[in-house]
Amino acid sequence: MSEQAVTRPKAPPVVWISWVALALMTTSSVASLRAAPTMAVYGLASVFLYVVPAIVFLLPTSLVSAELASGWKGGIYNWVSSGISKPMGFLAVWCQFAMTIFYYPTLLGFVASTLAYVFNPALASSGVWTALVIVVFYWAGVYVSSRGTKGVAGLAGGGLIIGTLIPGALLVILGVVFLGQGNPSAAPMTAANFFPEWAGLASLVLIVNNFLSYSGMEMNAVHVSSLKDPPKEYPKSMFLAMGLVLLIFILPALAISWIVPADQLSLTAGVMQAFDAVLASFNMQGLTPILGIMLVAASLGGMLTWLAGPSKGLLLISREEGYLPPFLQKLNKNGVQQNLLVVQGLVTTVIALGYALIPDVSSTYWIFSVITTQVYLIMYLLMFIAAVRLRRNDPDHPRGYRAPMLIGLCGVGFAASLAALLVGFVPPSQFGSGDPLVYFLIVAGGALGLGLLVPFLFYKLRKPSWKLPEQEAQTEVPES
């Protein structure tokens, strides 16, 4: 025993990160150019439509999740299980996983339209091309993930620079030069246009997509314990991150609105439309395919880092509590939940066919974006409830960070999330010619069916044999 004590390696020193570093990490995981075309439709009003969700959603989720992460390890499942109940904890972690089922077709739909500009821009409006790209790239991602490939996360880190900052900065710079040469802005840029035109509830529905743009803060909150002085540094980090994220979201959206008229804007191909239009005015269209590849590379890197993450969290909880049947709990030789990924892939493939069957690719992209947001918002509603209950029922539990005015923050965040959830069932103004009932049934069927009905059935049908012994449940085959 004494010899083992002598040879036992010392515990590694605590590695602190600066609040600026945490702000940059948060920015890299939240900011993206993919949402820019969605808000460019509103021109200058996109500033208002980005700032409001940042105040009522981004700020509450950031501060509330930081308190939960600093007091309770285990992520969203443990937070909600401790604050509400284990069944609700399962629902929360399920929603975190289930949103990715619609997130991947949305993300890869953007990849398909962007990639079209590398080969043939006409393909951007082809549903068959979009469906084909989704299926091929998703299953390629499953193959890579199932082999336990290491270092995939580095692709997303480089993706912030390669696929977001460089193309975004170029788009904004060329947009400014475009206007400086005397070209008129496609969207009016007067003070009167700062607020969106009110034409009924449908005119503001696009704001729902911005909630998804800001989602994921609960994952970054785990780093709060790595700060030297969380109560002071974490708020500064979040406000800096919020400022950077707003700049990355707003400026490219404005640049697109300067260049591409709203009625000609594709929700999936808008970024490449803007690049193509502005580069053409400078006789630099040869750069369009290069920028397209940069955007695609960043998106695929982000997809790979997300692919195994939420499903792994669901798997670990299911092995310990018996929420999923044994077939979905199995690991392959590389310690990866391959069966769960394959079943998820089959559902994703069926969803991808929607692009081939629905004539308007932009409409399909938007519907899938809304369903993704709806499912994720269910998780946030549970998170806010759990945070209030934990503060009231267990006020003395050690927390590395205590959110100021937590009850108020949770109230604002819950109300905003619930409002966004309800508004998501209303078709936006761009769908004025469609049947609102059909839109409602598609969104409700996707969001409520996948987000509530499926986990309810898993929970009700579970058997004692689904729960693995404690040692086996926590055993994972190391990656090769």
Short mmCIF file of N, CA, C and O in Angstrom, two decimals, residues 154-250:
data_model
loop_
_atom_site.label_atom_id
_atom_site.label_comp_id
_atom_site.label_asym_id
_atom_site.label_seq_id
_atom_site.Cartn_x
_atom_site.Cartn_y
_atom_site.Cartn_z
N GLY A 154 -12.06 19.48 -32.55
CA GLY A 154 -11.19 20.51 -33.09
C GLY A 154 -11.71 21.09 -34.39
O GLY A 154 -11.42 22.24 -34.73
N LEU A 155 -12.51 20.30 -35.13
CA LEU A 155 -13.07 20.79 -36.39
C LEU A 155 -14.02 21.95 -36.13
O LEU A 155 -14.06 22.91 -36.91
N ALA A 156 -14.77 21.86 -35.04
CA ALA A 156 -15.72 22.94 -34.73
C ALA A 156 -14.99 24.19 -34.28
O ALA A 156 -15.40 25.31 -34.56
N GLY A 157 -13.87 24.01 -33.53
CA GLY A 157 -13.10 25.17 -33.09
C GLY A 157 -12.56 25.95 -34.27
O GLY A 157 -12.67 27.18 -34.32
N GLY A 158 -11.97 25.25 -35.22
CA GLY A 158 -11.48 25.92 -36.42
C GLY A 158 -12.61 26.43 -37.28
O GLY A 158 -12.44 27.38 -38.04
N GLY A 159 -13.80 25.81 -37.14
CA GLY A 159 -14.94 26.23 -37.95
C GLY A 159 -15.39 27.63 -37.64
O GLY A 159 -15.91 28.32 -38.52
N LEU A 160 -15.22 28.11 -36.39
CA LEU A 160 -15.61 29.48 -36.05
C LEU A 160 -14.84 30.47 -36.92
O LEU A 160 -15.41 31.43 -37.43
N ILE A 161 -13.54 30.22 -37.09
CA ILE A 161 -12.71 31.12 -37.88
C ILE A 161 -12.93 30.90 -39.36
O ILE A 161 -13.21 31.83 -40.13
N ILE A 162 -12.83 29.63 -39.79
CA ILE A 162 -12.89 29.31 -41.22
C ILE A 162 -14.27 29.54 -41.81
O ILE A 162 -14.41 30.13 -42.89
N GLY A 163 -15.31 29.07 -41.10
CA GLY A 163 -16.63 29.10 -41.69
C GLY A 163 -17.56 30.17 -41.18
O GLY A 163 -18.68 30.29 -41.68
N THR A 164 -17.13 30.96 -40.20
CA THR A 164 -18.01 32.01 -39.66
C THR A 164 -17.35 33.38 -39.71
O THR A 164 -17.86 34.30 -40.35
N LEU A 165 -16.21 33.54 -39.01
CA LEU A 165 -15.61 34.88 -38.90
C LEU A 165 -15.09 35.40 -40.24
O LEU A 165 -15.37 36.53 -40.62
N ILE A 166 -14.32 34.57 -40.96
CA ILE A 166 -13.75 35.04 -42.23
C ILE A 166 -14.84 35.32 -43.26
O ILE A 166 -14.90 36.42 -43.83
N PRO A 167 -15.75 34.35 -43.56
CA PRO A 167 -16.82 34.66 -44.53
C PRO A 167 -17.73 35.79 -44.07
O PRO A 167 -18.14 36.63 -44.87
N GLY A 168 -18.03 35.82 -42.74
CA GLY A 168 -18.91 36.87 -42.24
C GLY A 168 -18.29 38.25 -42.38
O GLY A 168 -18.94 39.21 -42.81
N ALA A 169 -17.00 38.36 -42.02
CA ALA A 169 -16.30 39.64 -42.14
C ALA A 169 -16.21 40.08 -43.60
O ALA A 169 -16.41 41.26 -43.93
N LEU A 170 -15.92 39.12 -44.49
CA LEU A 170 -15.83 39.44 -45.92
C LEU A 170 -17.17 39.93 -46.45
O LEU A 170 -17.23 40.91 -47.22
N LEU A 171 -18.24 39.26 -46.03
CA LEU A 171 -19.57 39.64 -46.48
C LEU A 171 -19.91 41.07 -46.04
O LEU A 171 -20.40 41.88 -46.83
N VAL A 172 -19.60 41.39 -44.79
CA VAL A 172 -19.91 42.72 -44.27
C VAL A 172 -19.06 43.79 -44.95
O VAL A 172 -19.56 44.85 -45.35
N ILE A 173 -17.75 43.52 -45.09
CA ILE A 173 -16.84 44.49 -45.73
C ILE A 173 -17.26 44.77 -47.16
O ILE A 173 -17.37 45.94 -47.58
N LEU A 174 -17.51 43.73 -47.92
CA LEU A 174 -17.91 43.93 -49.31
C LEU A 174 -19.29 44.59 -49.39
O LEU A 174 -19.55 45.38 -50.31
N GLY A 175 -20.16 44.29 -48.40
CA GLY A 175 -21.46 44.94 -48.39
C GLY A 175 -21.33 46.44 -48.17
O GLY A 175 -22.03 47.24 -48.81
N VAL A 176 -20.44 46.83 -47.27
CA VAL A 176 -20.20 48.26 -47.01
C VAL A 176 -19.63 48.93 -48.25
O VAL A 176 -20.04 50.04 -48.64
N VAL A 177 -18.66 48.26 -48.88
CA VAL A 177 -18.08 48.81 -50.12
C VAL A 177 -19.14 48.91 -51.21
O VAL A 177 -19.20 49.89 -51.97
N PHE A 178 -20.01 47.88 -51.27
CA PHE A 178 -21.09 47.86 -52.26
C PHE A 178 -21.97 49.10 -52.11
O PHE A 178 -22.30 49.77 -53.10
N LEU A 179 -22.34 49.42 -50.85
CA LEU A 179 -23.15 50.62 -50.63
C LEU A 179 -22.34 51.89 -50.87
O LEU A 179 -22.86 52.89 -51.38
N GLY A 180 -21.04 51.83 -50.50
CA GLY A 180 -20.18 53.00 -50.67
C GLY A 180 -19.99 53.39 -52.13
O GLY A 180 -19.68 54.55 -52.43
N GLN A 181 -20.17 52.44 -53.02
CA GLN A 181 -20.04 52.75 -54.45
C GLN A 181 -21.30 53.39 -55.03
O GLN A 181 -21.36 53.67 -56.22
N GLY A 182 -22.29 53.60 -54.16
CA GLY A 182 -23.50 54.27 -54.63
C GLY A 182 -24.64 53.34 -54.97
O GLY A 182 -25.71 53.80 -55.40
N ASN A 183 -24.46 52.03 -54.78
CA ASN A 183 -25.54 51.09 -55.04
C ASN A 183 -26.61 51.22 -53.95
O ASN A 183 -26.28 51.31 -52.77
N PRO A 184 -27.88 51.22 -54.32
CA PRO A 184 -28.95 51.35 -53.31
C PRO A 184 -29.11 50.06 -52.52
O PRO A 184 -28.90 48.96 -53.04
N SER A 185 -29.50 50.21 -51.27
CA SER A 185 -29.75 49.03 -50.43
C SER A 185 -31.06 48.38 -50.85
O SER A 185 -32.05 49.07 -51.13
N ALA A 186 -31.07 47.06 -50.92
CA ALA A 186 -32.29 46.35 -51.30
C ALA A 186 -33.37 46.50 -50.24
O ALA A 186 -34.56 46.39 -50.53
N ALA A 187 -32.96 46.74 -48.99
CA ALA A 187 -33.92 46.96 -47.90
C ALA A 187 -33.74 48.38 -47.37
O ALA A 187 -32.61 48.85 -47.21
N PRO A 188 -34.82 49.08 -47.08
CA PRO A 188 -34.70 50.46 -46.56
C PRO A 188 -34.00 50.45 -45.20
O PRO A 188 -34.25 49.60 -44.36
N MET A 189 -33.12 51.43 -44.98
CA MET A 189 -32.32 51.50 -43.74
C MET A 189 -32.61 52.77 -42.95
O MET A 189 -31.71 53.38 -42.41
N THR A 190 -33.87 53.16 -42.88
CA THR A 190 -34.24 54.36 -42.12
C THR A 190 -34.70 53.96 -40.72
O THR A 190 -35.03 52.80 -40.45
N ALA A 191 -34.75 54.96 -39.81
CA ALA A 191 -35.15 54.69 -38.43
C ALA A 191 -36.56 54.11 -38.35
O ALA A 191 -36.87 53.34 -37.44
N ALA A 192 -37.38 54.47 -39.31
CA ALA A 192 -38.76 53.98 -39.31
C ALA A 192 -38.83 52.48 -39.55
O ALA A 192 -39.86 51.84 -39.26
N ASN A 193 -37.75 51.90 -40.07
CA ASN A 193 -37.73 50.47 -40.37
C ASN A 193 -37.08 49.64 -39.27
O ASN A 193 -36.87 48.44 -39.44
N PHE A 194 -36.76 50.28 -38.12
CA PHE A 194 -36.09 49.54 -37.04
C PHE A 194 -37.02 48.51 -36.42
O PHE A 194 -36.59 47.42 -36.04
N PHE A 195 -38.31 48.86 -36.30
CA PHE A 195 -39.28 47.92 -35.75
C PHE A 195 -39.96 47.16 -36.88
O PHE A 195 -40.27 47.75 -37.92
N PRO A 196 -40.21 45.86 -36.71
CA PRO A 196 -40.85 45.10 -37.78
C PRO A 196 -42.28 45.59 -38.03
O PRO A 196 -42.98 46.00 -37.11
N GLU A 197 -42.67 45.57 -39.28
CA GLU A 197 -44.02 45.99 -39.65
C GLU A 197 -45.03 45.02 -39.06
O GLU A 197 -44.90 43.80 -39.23
N TRP A 198 -46.02 45.54 -38.36
CA TRP A 198 -47.00 44.68 -37.72
C TRP A 198 -48.13 44.38 -38.69
O TRP A 198 -48.87 45.25 -39.12
N ALA A 199 -48.24 43.10 -39.06
CA ALA A 199 -49.31 42.68 -39.97
C ALA A 199 -50.01 41.47 -39.36
O ALA A 199 -50.31 40.49 -40.02
N GLY A 200 -50.23 41.53 -38.06
CA GLY A 200 -50.79 40.38 -37.36
C GLY A 200 -49.68 39.55 -36.74
O GLY A 200 -48.49 39.81 -36.91
N LEU A 201 -50.07 38.54 -36.00
CA LEU A 201 -49.12 37.71 -35.28
C LEU A 201 -48.10 37.05 -36.20
O LEU A 201 -46.92 36.88 -35.84
N ALA A 202 -48.52 36.71 -37.42
CA ALA A 202 -47.64 35.99 -38.33
C ALA A 202 -46.40 36.80 -38.71
O ALA A 202 -45.36 36.23 -39.06
N SER A 203 -46.50 38.13 -38.62
CA SER A 203 -45.36 38.95 -39.05
C SER A 203 -44.16 38.84 -38.11
O SER A 203 -43.05 39.20 -38.47
N LEU A 204 -44.39 38.32 -36.89
CA LEU A 204 -43.30 38.20 -35.92
C LEU A 204 -42.87 36.75 -35.67
O LEU A 204 -42.04 36.49 -34.82
N VAL A 205 -43.45 35.82 -36.41
CA VAL A 205 -43.17 34.41 -36.13
C VAL A 205 -41.70 34.06 -36.36
O VAL A 205 -41.15 33.19 -35.69
N LEU A 206 -41.04 34.74 -37.30
CA LEU A 206 -39.65 34.40 -37.58
C LEU A 206 -38.74 34.58 -36.37
O LEU A 206 -37.64 34.03 -36.31
N ILE A 207 -39.20 35.36 -35.38
CA ILE A 207 -38.38 35.56 -34.18
C ILE A 207 -38.17 34.24 -33.43
O ILE A 207 -37.18 34.07 -32.71
N VAL A 208 -39.08 33.29 -33.60
CA VAL A 208 -38.96 32.00 -32.92
C VAL A 208 -37.65 31.31 -33.28
O VAL A 208 -37.00 30.69 -32.44
N ASN A 209 -37.24 31.43 -34.53
CA ASN A 209 -36.02 30.77 -34.96
C ASN A 209 -34.80 31.32 -34.22
O ASN A 209 -33.79 30.62 -34.07
N ASN A 210 -34.88 32.56 -33.73
CA ASN A 210 -33.74 33.13 -33.01
C ASN A 210 -33.53 32.49 -31.65
O ASN A 210 -32.43 32.52 -31.11
N PHE A 211 -34.58 31.91 -31.09
CA PHE A 211 -34.41 31.20 -29.83
C PHE A 211 -33.48 30.00 -30.04
O PHE A 211 -32.63 29.71 -29.19
N LEU A 212 -33.64 29.31 -31.15
CA LEU A 212 -32.75 28.19 -31.45
C LEU A 212 -31.33 28.69 -31.73
O LEU A 212 -30.35 28.03 -31.37
N SER A 213 -31.22 29.86 -32.34
CA SER A 213 -29.90 30.42 -32.61
C SER A 213 -29.13 30.64 -31.31
O SER A 213 -27.90 30.49 -31.28
N TYR A 214 -29.83 30.97 -30.22
CA TYR A 214 -29.17 31.24 -28.95
C TYR A 214 -29.12 30.02 -28.03
O TYR A 214 -28.60 30.11 -26.92
N SER A 215 -29.69 28.90 -28.46
CA SER A 215 -29.75 27.74 -27.57
C SER A 215 -28.38 27.08 -27.43
O SER A 215 -27.48 27.29 -28.24
N GLY A 216 -28.24 26.27 -26.40
CA GLY A 216 -26.99 25.58 -26.13
C GLY A 216 -26.20 26.18 -25.00
O GLY A 216 -25.13 25.69 -24.64
N MET A 217 -26.70 27.26 -24.40
CA MET A 217 -25.96 27.92 -23.32
C MET A 217 -25.83 27.01 -22.11
O MET A 217 -24.86 27.11 -21.35
N GLU A 218 -26.79 26.11 -21.92
CA GLU A 218 -26.71 25.21 -20.77
C GLU A 218 -25.51 24.27 -20.87
O GLU A 218 -25.02 23.75 -19.86
N MET A 219 -25.03 24.05 -22.08
CA MET A 219 -23.85 23.19 -22.24
C MET A 219 -22.57 23.94 -21.89
O MET A 219 -21.64 23.39 -21.30
N ASN A 220 -22.50 25.21 -22.22
CA ASN A 220 -21.32 26.01 -21.90
C ASN A 220 -21.24 26.35 -20.42
O ASN A 220 -20.15 26.66 -19.91
N ALA A 221 -22.36 26.28 -19.72
CA ALA A 221 -22.38 26.63 -18.30
C ALA A 221 -21.51 25.72 -17.45
O ALA A 221 -21.12 26.09 -16.35
N VAL A 222 -21.18 24.53 -17.94
CA VAL A 222 -20.36 23.60 -17.14
C VAL A 222 -18.97 24.18 -16.86
O VAL A 222 -18.28 23.73 -15.95
N HIS A 223 -18.54 25.17 -17.65
CA HIS A 223 -17.20 25.73 -17.48
C HIS A 223 -17.14 26.81 -16.40
O HIS A 223 -16.07 27.36 -16.15
N VAL A 224 -18.28 27.10 -15.76
CA VAL A 224 -18.29 28.17 -14.77
C VAL A 224 -17.34 27.86 -13.60
O VAL A 224 -16.74 28.77 -13.02
N SER A 225 -17.17 26.58 -13.28
CA SER A 225 -16.29 26.21 -12.16
C SER A 225 -14.82 26.37 -12.49
O SER A 225 -13.97 26.27 -11.60
N SER A 226 -14.50 26.62 -13.75
CA SER A 226 -13.10 26.80 -14.16
C SER A 226 -12.65 28.26 -14.06
O SER A 226 -11.50 28.57 -14.36
N LEU A 227 -13.57 29.14 -13.67
CA LEU A 227 -13.22 30.55 -13.48
C LEU A 227 -12.71 30.76 -12.05
O LEU A 227 -13.19 30.12 -11.12
N LYS A 228 -11.76 31.67 -11.89
CA LYS A 228 -11.22 31.94 -10.55
C LYS A 228 -12.24 32.63 -9.65
O LYS A 228 -12.31 32.35 -8.45
N ASP A 229 -13.04 33.52 -10.21
CA ASP A 229 -14.01 34.26 -9.42
C ASP A 229 -15.35 34.28 -10.17
O ASP A 229 -15.73 35.28 -10.78
N PRO A 230 -16.09 33.14 -10.15
CA PRO A 230 -17.32 33.03 -10.94
C PRO A 230 -18.33 34.15 -10.73
O PRO A 230 -18.89 34.66 -11.72
N PRO A 231 -18.61 34.58 -9.47
CA PRO A 231 -19.64 35.62 -9.31
C PRO A 231 -19.36 36.91 -10.07
O PRO A 231 -20.27 37.58 -10.53
N LYS A 232 -18.08 37.25 -10.22
CA LYS A 232 -17.73 38.48 -10.93
C LYS A 232 -17.42 38.22 -12.40
O LYS A 232 -17.80 39.00 -13.27
N GLU A 233 -16.70 37.12 -12.68
CA GLU A 233 -16.21 36.88 -14.03
C GLU A 233 -17.26 36.30 -14.97
O GLU A 233 -17.26 36.62 -16.16
N TYR A 234 -18.14 35.44 -14.45
CA TYR A 234 -19.11 34.81 -15.35
C TYR A 234 -20.07 35.82 -15.99
O TYR A 234 -20.29 35.77 -17.21
N PRO A 235 -20.66 36.75 -15.23
CA PRO A 235 -21.51 37.75 -15.89
C PRO A 235 -20.76 38.55 -16.95
O PRO A 235 -21.30 38.83 -18.03
N LYS A 236 -19.49 38.96 -16.65
CA LYS A 236 -18.71 39.71 -17.65
C LYS A 236 -18.50 38.86 -18.90
O LYS A 236 -18.58 39.36 -20.03
N SER A 237 -18.23 37.57 -18.69
CA SER A 237 -18.00 36.67 -19.82
C SER A 237 -19.25 36.56 -20.69
O SER A 237 -19.18 36.61 -21.92
N MET A 238 -20.41 36.44 -20.04
CA MET A 238 -21.65 36.28 -20.78
C MET A 238 -22.04 37.55 -21.54
O MET A 238 -22.53 37.49 -22.66
N PHE A 239 -21.81 38.71 -20.93
CA PHE A 239 -22.14 39.96 -21.63
C PHE A 239 -21.21 40.18 -22.83
O PHE A 239 -21.65 40.67 -23.87
N LEU A 240 -19.93 39.81 -22.68
CA LEU A 240 -19.02 39.91 -23.82
C LEU A 240 -19.44 38.94 -24.92
O LEU A 240 -19.47 39.30 -26.10
N ALA A 241 -19.77 37.71 -24.52
CA ALA A 241 -20.21 36.72 -25.50
C ALA A 241 -21.48 37.18 -26.20
O ALA A 241 -21.62 37.04 -27.43
N MET A 242 -22.41 37.76 -25.43
CA MET A 242 -23.65 38.24 -26.03
C MET A 242 -23.37 39.32 -27.06
O MET A 242 -23.96 39.33 -28.15
N GLY A 243 -22.46 40.25 -26.74
CA GLY A 243 -22.10 41.29 -27.70
C GLY A 243 -21.49 40.73 -28.97
O GLY A 243 -21.86 41.14 -30.09
N LEU A 244 -20.57 39.77 -28.82
CA LEU A 244 -19.92 39.16 -29.99
C LEU A 244 -20.93 38.38 -30.83
O LEU A 244 -20.92 38.46 -32.07
N VAL A 245 -21.79 37.62 -30.15
CA VAL A 245 -22.80 36.84 -30.86
C VAL A 245 -23.74 37.75 -31.63
O VAL A 245 -24.09 37.48 -32.80
N LEU A 246 -24.17 38.85 -30.99
CA LEU A 246 -25.07 39.78 -31.67
C LEU A 246 -24.41 40.38 -32.91
O LEU A 246 -25.05 40.53 -33.96
N LEU A 247 -23.13 40.73 -32.81
CA LEU A 247 -22.42 41.27 -33.97
C LEU A 247 -22.36 40.25 -35.11
O LEU A 247 -22.59 40.59 -36.27
N ILE A 248 -22.05 39.00 -34.76
CA ILE A 248 -21.94 37.96 -35.79
C ILE A 248 -23.30 37.66 -36.41
O ILE A 248 -23.40 37.36 -37.60
N PHE A 249 -24.35 37.75 -35.61
CA PHE A 249 -25.69 37.51 -36.15
C PHE A 249 -26.22 38.69 -36.96
O PHE A 249 -26.75 38.52 -38.05
N ILE A 250 -26.05 39.90 -36.41
CA ILE A 250 -26.73 41.07 -36.99
C ILE A 250 -26.04 41.59 -38.24
O ILE A 250 -26.69 41.84 -39.27
#
